[in-house]
Tab-separated table of C-alpha atoms in Angstrom:
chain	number	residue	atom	x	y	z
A	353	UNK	CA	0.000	0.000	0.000
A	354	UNK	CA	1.432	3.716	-0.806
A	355	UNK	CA	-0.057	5.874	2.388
A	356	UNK	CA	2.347	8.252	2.194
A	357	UNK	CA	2.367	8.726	-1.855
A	358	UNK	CA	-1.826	8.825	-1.471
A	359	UNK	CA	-1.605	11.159	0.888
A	360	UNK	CA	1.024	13.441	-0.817
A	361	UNK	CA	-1.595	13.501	-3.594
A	362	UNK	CA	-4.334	15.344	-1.423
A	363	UNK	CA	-3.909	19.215	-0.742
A	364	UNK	CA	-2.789	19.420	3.134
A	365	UNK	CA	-3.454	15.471	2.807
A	366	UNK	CA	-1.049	14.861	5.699
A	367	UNK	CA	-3.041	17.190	8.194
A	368	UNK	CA	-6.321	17.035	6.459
A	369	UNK	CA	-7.312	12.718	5.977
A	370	UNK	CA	-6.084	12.121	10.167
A	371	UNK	CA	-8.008	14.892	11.163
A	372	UNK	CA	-11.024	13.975	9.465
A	373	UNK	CA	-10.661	10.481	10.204
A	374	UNK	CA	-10.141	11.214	13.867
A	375	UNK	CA	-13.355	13.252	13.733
A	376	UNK	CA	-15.341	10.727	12.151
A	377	UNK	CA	-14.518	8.408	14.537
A	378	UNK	CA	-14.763	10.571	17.571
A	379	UNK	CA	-18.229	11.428	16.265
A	380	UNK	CA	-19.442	7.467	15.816
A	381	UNK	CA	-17.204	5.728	18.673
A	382	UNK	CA	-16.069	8.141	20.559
A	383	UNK	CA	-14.818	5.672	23.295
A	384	UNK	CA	-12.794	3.878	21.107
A	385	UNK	CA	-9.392	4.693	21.865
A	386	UNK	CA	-10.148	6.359	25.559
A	387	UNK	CA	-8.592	3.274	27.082
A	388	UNK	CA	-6.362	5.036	29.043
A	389	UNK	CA	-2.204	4.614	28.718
A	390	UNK	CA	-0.058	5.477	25.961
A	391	UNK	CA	-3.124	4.358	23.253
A	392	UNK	CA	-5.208	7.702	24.733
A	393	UNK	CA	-1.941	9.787	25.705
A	394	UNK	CA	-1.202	9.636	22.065
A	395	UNK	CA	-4.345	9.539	19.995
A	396	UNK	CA	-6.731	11.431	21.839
A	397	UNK	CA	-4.767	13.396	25.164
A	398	UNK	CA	-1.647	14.454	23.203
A	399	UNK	CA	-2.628	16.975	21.059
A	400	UNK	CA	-0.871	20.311	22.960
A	401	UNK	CA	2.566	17.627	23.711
A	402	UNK	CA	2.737	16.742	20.331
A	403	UNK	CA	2.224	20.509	19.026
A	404	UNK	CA	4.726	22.161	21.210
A	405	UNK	CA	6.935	19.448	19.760
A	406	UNK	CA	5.805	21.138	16.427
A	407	UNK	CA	6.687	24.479	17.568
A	408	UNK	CA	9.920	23.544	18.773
A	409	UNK	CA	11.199	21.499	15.401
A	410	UNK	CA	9.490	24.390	13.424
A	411	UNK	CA	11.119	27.367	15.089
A	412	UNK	CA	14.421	25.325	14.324
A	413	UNK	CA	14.051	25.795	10.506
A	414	UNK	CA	14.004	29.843	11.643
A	415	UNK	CA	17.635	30.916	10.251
A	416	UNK	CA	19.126	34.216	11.193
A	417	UNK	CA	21.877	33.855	9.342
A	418	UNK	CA	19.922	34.189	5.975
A	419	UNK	CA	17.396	36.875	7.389
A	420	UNK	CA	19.756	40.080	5.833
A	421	UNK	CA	19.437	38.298	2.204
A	422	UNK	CA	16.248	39.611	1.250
A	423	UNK	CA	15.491	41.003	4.418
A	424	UNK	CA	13.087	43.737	2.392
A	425	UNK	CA	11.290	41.930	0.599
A	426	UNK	CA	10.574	38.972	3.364
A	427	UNK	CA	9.518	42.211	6.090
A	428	UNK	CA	7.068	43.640	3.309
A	429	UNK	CA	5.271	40.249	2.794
A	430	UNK	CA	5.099	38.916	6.343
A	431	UNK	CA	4.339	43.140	7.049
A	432	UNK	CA	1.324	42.953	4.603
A	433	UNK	CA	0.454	39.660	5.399
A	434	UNK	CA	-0.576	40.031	9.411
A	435	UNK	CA	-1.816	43.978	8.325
A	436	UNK	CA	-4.352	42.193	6.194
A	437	UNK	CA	-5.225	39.046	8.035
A	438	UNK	CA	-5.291	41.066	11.436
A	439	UNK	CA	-7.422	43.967	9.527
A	440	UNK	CA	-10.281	41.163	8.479
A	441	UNK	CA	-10.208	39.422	11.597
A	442	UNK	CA	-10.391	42.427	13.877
A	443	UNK	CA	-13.839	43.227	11.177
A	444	UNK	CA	-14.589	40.041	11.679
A	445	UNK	CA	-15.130	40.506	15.572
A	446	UNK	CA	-16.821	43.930	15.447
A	447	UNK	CA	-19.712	41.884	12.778
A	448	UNK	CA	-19.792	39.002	14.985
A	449	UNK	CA	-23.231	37.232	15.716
A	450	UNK	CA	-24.530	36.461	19.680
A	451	UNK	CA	-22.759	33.488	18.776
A	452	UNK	CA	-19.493	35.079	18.340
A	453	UNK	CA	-18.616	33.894	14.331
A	454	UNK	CA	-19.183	36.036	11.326
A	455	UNK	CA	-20.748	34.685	7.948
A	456	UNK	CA	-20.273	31.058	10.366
A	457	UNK	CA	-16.877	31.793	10.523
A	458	UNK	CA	-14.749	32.080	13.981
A	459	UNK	CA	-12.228	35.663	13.669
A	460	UNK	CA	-9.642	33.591	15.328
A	461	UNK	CA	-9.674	31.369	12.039
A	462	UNK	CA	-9.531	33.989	9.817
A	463	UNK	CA	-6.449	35.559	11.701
A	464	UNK	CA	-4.994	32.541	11.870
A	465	UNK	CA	-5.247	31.353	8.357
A	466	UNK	CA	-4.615	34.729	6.981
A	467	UNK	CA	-1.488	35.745	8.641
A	468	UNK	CA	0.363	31.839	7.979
A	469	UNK	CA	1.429	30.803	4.557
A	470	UNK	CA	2.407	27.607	2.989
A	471	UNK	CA	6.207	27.975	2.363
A	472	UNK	CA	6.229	25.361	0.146
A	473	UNK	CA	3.627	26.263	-2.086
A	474	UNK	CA	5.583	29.643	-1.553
A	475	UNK	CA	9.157	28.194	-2.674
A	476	UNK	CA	7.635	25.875	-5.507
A	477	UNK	CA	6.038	29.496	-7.037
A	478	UNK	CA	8.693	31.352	-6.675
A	479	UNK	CA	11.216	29.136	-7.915
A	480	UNK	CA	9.660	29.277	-11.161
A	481	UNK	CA	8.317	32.462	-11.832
A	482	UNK	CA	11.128	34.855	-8.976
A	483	UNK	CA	14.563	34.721	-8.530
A	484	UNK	CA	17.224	33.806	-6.009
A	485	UNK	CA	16.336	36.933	-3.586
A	486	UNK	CA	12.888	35.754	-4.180
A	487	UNK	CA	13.415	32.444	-2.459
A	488	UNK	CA	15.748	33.744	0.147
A	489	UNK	CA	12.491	35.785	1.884
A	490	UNK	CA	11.440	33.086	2.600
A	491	UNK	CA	14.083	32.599	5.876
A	492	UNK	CA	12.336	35.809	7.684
A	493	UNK	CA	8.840	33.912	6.275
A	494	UNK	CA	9.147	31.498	8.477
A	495	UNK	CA	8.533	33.618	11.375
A	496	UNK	CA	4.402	33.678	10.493
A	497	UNK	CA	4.926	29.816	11.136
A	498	UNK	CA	3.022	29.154	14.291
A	499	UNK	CA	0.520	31.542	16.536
A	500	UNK	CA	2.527	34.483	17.553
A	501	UNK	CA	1.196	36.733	15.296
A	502	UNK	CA	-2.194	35.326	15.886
A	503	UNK	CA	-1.412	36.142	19.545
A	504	UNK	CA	-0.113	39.356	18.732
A	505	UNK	CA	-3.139	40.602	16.816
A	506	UNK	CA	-5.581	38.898	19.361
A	507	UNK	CA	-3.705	41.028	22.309
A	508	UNK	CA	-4.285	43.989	20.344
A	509	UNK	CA	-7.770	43.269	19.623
A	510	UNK	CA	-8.126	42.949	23.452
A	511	UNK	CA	-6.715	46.141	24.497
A	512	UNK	CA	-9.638	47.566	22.038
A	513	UNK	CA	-12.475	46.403	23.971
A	514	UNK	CA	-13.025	43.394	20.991
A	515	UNK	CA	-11.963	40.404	22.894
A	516	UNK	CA	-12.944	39.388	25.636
A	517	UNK	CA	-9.616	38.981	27.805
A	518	UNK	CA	-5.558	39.172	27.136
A	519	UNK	CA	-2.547	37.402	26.840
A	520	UNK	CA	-0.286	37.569	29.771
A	521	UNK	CA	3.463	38.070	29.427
A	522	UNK	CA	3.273	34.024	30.562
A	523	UNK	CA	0.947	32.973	28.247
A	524	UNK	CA	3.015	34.533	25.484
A	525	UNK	CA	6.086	32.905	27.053
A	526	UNK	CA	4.314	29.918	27.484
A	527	UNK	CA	3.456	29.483	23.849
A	528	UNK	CA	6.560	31.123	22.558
A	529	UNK	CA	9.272	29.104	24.471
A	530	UNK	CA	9.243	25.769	22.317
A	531	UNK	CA	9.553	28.218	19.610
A	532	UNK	CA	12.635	29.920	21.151
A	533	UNK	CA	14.357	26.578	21.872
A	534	UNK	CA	13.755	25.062	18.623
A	535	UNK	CA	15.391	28.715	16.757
A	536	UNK	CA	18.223	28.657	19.497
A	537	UNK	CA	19.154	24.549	18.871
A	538	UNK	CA	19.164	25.269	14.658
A	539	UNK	CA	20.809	28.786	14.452
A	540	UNK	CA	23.632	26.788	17.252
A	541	UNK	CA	24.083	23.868	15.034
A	542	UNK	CA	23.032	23.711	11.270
A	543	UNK	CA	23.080	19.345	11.930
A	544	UNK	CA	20.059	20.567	14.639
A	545	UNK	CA	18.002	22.269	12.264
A	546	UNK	CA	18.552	19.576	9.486
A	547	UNK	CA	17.594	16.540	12.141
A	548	UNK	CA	14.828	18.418	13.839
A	549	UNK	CA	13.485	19.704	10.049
A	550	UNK	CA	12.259	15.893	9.751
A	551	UNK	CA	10.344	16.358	13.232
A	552	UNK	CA	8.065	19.643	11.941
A	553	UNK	CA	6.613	17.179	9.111
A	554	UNK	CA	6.783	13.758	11.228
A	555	UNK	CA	4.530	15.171	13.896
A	556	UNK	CA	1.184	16.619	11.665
A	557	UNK	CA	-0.634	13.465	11.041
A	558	UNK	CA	-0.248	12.819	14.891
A	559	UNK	CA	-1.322	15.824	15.976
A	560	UNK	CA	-3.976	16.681	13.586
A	561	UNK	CA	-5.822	13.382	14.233
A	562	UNK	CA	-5.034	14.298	18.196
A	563	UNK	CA	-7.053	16.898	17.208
A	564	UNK	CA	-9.878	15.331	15.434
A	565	UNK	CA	-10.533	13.251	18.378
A	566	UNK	CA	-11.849	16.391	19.635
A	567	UNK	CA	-14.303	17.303	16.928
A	568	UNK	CA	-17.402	16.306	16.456
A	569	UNK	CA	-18.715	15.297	12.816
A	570	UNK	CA	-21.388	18.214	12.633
A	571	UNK	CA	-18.886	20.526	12.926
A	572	UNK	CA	-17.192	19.207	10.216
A	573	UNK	CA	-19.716	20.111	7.986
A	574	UNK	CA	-20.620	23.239	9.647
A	575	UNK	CA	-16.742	24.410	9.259
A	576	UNK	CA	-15.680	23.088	6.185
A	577	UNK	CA	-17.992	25.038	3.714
A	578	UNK	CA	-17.184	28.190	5.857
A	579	UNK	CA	-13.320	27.294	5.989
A	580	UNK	CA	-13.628	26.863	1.878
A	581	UNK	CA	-14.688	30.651	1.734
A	582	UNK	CA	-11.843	31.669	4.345
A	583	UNK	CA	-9.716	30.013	1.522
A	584	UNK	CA	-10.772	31.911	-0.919
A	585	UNK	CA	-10.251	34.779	1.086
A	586	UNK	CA	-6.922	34.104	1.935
A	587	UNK	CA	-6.081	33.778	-1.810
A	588	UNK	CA	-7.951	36.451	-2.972
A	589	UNK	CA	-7.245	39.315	-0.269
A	590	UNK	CA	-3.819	38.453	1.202
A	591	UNK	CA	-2.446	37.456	-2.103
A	592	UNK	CA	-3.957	40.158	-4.451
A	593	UNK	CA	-2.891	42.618	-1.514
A	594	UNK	CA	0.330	41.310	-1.929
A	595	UNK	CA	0.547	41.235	-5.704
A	596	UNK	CA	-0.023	45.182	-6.023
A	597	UNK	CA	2.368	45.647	-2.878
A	598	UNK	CA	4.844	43.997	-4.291
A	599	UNK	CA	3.915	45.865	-7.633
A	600	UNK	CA	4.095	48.987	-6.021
A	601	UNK	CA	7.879	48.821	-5.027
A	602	UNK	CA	8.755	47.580	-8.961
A	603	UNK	CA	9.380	44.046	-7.604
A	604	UNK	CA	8.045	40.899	-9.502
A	605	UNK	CA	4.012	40.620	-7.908
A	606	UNK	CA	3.874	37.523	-8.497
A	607	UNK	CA	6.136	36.592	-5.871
A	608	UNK	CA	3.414	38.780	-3.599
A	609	UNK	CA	0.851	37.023	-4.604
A	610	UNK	CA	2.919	33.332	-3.627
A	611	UNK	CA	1.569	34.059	-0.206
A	612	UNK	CA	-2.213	33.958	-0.321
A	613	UNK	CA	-2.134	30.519	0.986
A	614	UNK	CA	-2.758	29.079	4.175
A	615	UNK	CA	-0.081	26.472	5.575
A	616	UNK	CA	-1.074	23.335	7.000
A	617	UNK	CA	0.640	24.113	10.374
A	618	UNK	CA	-1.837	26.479	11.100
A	619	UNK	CA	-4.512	23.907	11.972
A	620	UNK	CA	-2.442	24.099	15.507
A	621	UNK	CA	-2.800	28.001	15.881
A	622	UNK	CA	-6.402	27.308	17.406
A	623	UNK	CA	-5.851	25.015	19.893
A	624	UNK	CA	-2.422	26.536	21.083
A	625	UNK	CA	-4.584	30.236	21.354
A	626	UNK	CA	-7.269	27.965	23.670
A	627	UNK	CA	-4.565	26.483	25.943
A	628	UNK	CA	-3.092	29.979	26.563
A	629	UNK	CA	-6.960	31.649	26.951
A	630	UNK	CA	-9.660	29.855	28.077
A	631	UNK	CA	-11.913	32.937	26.843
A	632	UNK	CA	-11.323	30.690	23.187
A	633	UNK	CA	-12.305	27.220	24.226
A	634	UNK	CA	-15.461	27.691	22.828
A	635	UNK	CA	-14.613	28.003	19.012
A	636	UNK	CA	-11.671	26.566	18.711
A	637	UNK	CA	-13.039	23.000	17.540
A	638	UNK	CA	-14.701	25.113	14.486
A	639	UNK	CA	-11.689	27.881	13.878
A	640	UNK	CA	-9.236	23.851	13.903
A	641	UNK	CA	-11.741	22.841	11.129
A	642	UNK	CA	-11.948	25.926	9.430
A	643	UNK	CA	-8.293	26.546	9.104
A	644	UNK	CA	-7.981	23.093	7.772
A	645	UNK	CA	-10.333	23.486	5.074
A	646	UNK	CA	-8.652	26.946	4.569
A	647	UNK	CA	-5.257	25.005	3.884
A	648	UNK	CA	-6.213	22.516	1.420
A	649	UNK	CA	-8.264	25.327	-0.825
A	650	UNK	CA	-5.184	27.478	-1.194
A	651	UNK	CA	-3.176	24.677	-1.938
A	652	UNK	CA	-5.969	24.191	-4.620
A	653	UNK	CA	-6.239	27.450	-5.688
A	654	UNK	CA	-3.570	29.533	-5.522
A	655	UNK	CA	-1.733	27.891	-8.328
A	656	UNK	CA	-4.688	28.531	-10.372
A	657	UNK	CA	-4.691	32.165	-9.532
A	658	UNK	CA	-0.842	32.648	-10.304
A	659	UNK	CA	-1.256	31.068	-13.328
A	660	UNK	CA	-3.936	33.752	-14.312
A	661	UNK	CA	-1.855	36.536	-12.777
A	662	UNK	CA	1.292	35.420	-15.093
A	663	UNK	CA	-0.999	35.036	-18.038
A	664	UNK	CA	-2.190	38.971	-17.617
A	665	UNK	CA	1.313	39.908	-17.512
A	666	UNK	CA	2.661	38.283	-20.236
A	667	UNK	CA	0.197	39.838	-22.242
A	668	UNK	CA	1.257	42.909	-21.550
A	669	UNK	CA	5.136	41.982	-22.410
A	670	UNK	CA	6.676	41.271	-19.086
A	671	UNK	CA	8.969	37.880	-19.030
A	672	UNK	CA	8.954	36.270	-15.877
A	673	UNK	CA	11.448	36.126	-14.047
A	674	UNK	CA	13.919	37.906	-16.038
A	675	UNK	CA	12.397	41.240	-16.491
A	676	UNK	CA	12.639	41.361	-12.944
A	677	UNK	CA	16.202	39.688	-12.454
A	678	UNK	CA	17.303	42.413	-15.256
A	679	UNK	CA	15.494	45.497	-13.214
A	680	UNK	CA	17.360	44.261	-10.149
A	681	UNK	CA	20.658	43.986	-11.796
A	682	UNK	CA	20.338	47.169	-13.345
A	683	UNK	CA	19.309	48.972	-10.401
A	684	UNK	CA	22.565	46.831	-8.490
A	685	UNK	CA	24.989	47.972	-11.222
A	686	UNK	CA	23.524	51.655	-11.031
A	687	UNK	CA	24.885	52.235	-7.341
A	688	UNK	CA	27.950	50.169	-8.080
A	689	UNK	CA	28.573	52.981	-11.134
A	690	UNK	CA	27.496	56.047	-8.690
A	691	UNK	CA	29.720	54.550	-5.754
């Protein structure tokens, strides 16, 4: 049997099939594997273990030494990024229902899913259509991995009067400290990051089905038809955003538009923000759900849209990547001419 090679095949498959499966389950036989031991420690209990695990091997894949590369272009797209996921969420929670969701959508979902990108989508689009300063953004990208900025904006939000209760300095640290460890052990020792790089993919399927175990089947339903339009709002906002950012400062858009997607690793933003406020316990099930179904229409999608965005500018003459390349060299051997 190919698992793996099956599961490669599905958008997010690795996050997505365990976490549906889970639900399914926990929905039909929900005492199934609440045996107690290691069988419930790991399928059903160790959901926040196995994500601060996450944390820690993702933060390790964080390097500093490549941050001053293209440290302007990285800032403007993980700037633009949280100003735009931040900006709908914080609507988001001044349209909320009684219920607390807008359009049946939680605002902690859309912040979440809006503000993290799929770097690999990111690096497969850019490495055909950008060039080399392109792909090294990416190492300050990596910092929208995880729910700091999800914490960040919520803490803001709270200070406003639109959440109901804050983030301690603890609960930051709390969060933050797997993260810390994990950048600390790979910017130490480059054979860290590679051996703890397998770790940040290893652990998904465990603790996305984890999750599931959580989740009830109606919410499935309930949250994935909402989750596909915070998709498409992910790739239509964040990345079109992006694209006339980008545009703006004569750099190649398309590389702007590379990160309207949502990355599978945010299906753990929810449940980390619950376990550091309880205030979020309540929607966190639906925002895990929502995300997910937010990941695997990007992943759909947002190849599609690129390949309309490169269409429109070829017709209008540009050649992808090398007008841009050229610009850049041009504008590089400019200052070396004036120095």
């Amino acid at each position: 049997m190919q698992i793996k090679a099956t599961l490669d095949r599905i958008p997010g498959g690795m996050m997505v099939v365990p976490l549906l499966l889970a639900a399914v389950l926990n929905t039909f036989a929900p005492d199934l594997l609440r045996i107690g031991n290691f069988t419930q420690a790991l399928f059903v209990d160790g959901a926040s273990t196995l994500i601060a695990l996450f944390l820690l091997c993702t933060g390790a894949q964080i390097n500093f030494r490549n941050v001053g590369v293209s440290l302007g272009k990285g800032a403007t797209l993980l700037t633009t990024k949280w100003i735009v996921g931040a900006a709908f969420g914080l609507l988001a929670y001044a349209l909320a229902g009684d219920n607390g969701l807008w359009m049946g959508i939680a605002p902690i979902a859309i912040i979440a899913a809006m503000t993290n990108s799929n770097g690999g989508l990111y690096i497969a689009i850019v490495g055909q259509y950008g060039n080399k300063t392109d792909r090294a953004a990416y190492s300050l990208l990596a910092l929208n991995d995880g729910p700091f900025f999800t914490m960040v904006a919520l803490s803001i939000f709270g200070a406003m009067g639109f959440v109901d209760g804050m983030f301690s300095l603890q609960s930051f640290i709390a969060v933050l400290l797997p993260i810390l460890v994990g950048m600390v052990l790979g910017n130490l020792d480059s054979n860290m990051r590679d051996f703890l790089d397998k770790g940040s993919s290893m652990l998904i399927p465990f603790f996305a089905f984890a999750l599931g175990m959580g989740i009830d089947f109606g919410k499935i339903i309930e949250g994935g038809l909402t989750g596909i339009v915070l998709g498409l709002m992910t790739v239509f906002l964040t990345g079109t955003i992006s694209y006339f950012v980008f545009k703006a400062f004569k750099w190649n858009p398309i590389v702007g538009a590379a990160e309207g997607s949502t990355a599978g690793n945010a299906v753990a933003t929810p449940a980390a923000i619950a376990a550091a406020n309880a205030s979020f316990a309540s929607v966190a099930d639906l925002a895990t759900v929502q995300v997910a179904a937010s990941t695997v229409t990007t992943a759909i999608l947002l190849p599609i849209y690129i390949a309309f965005l490169v269409k429109r500018l070829e017709k209008k003459g540009v050649n992808l990547p090398g007008d841009y390349d050229e610009k850049e060299s041009s504008s590089k051997e400019a200052s070396i001419s004036a120095s």
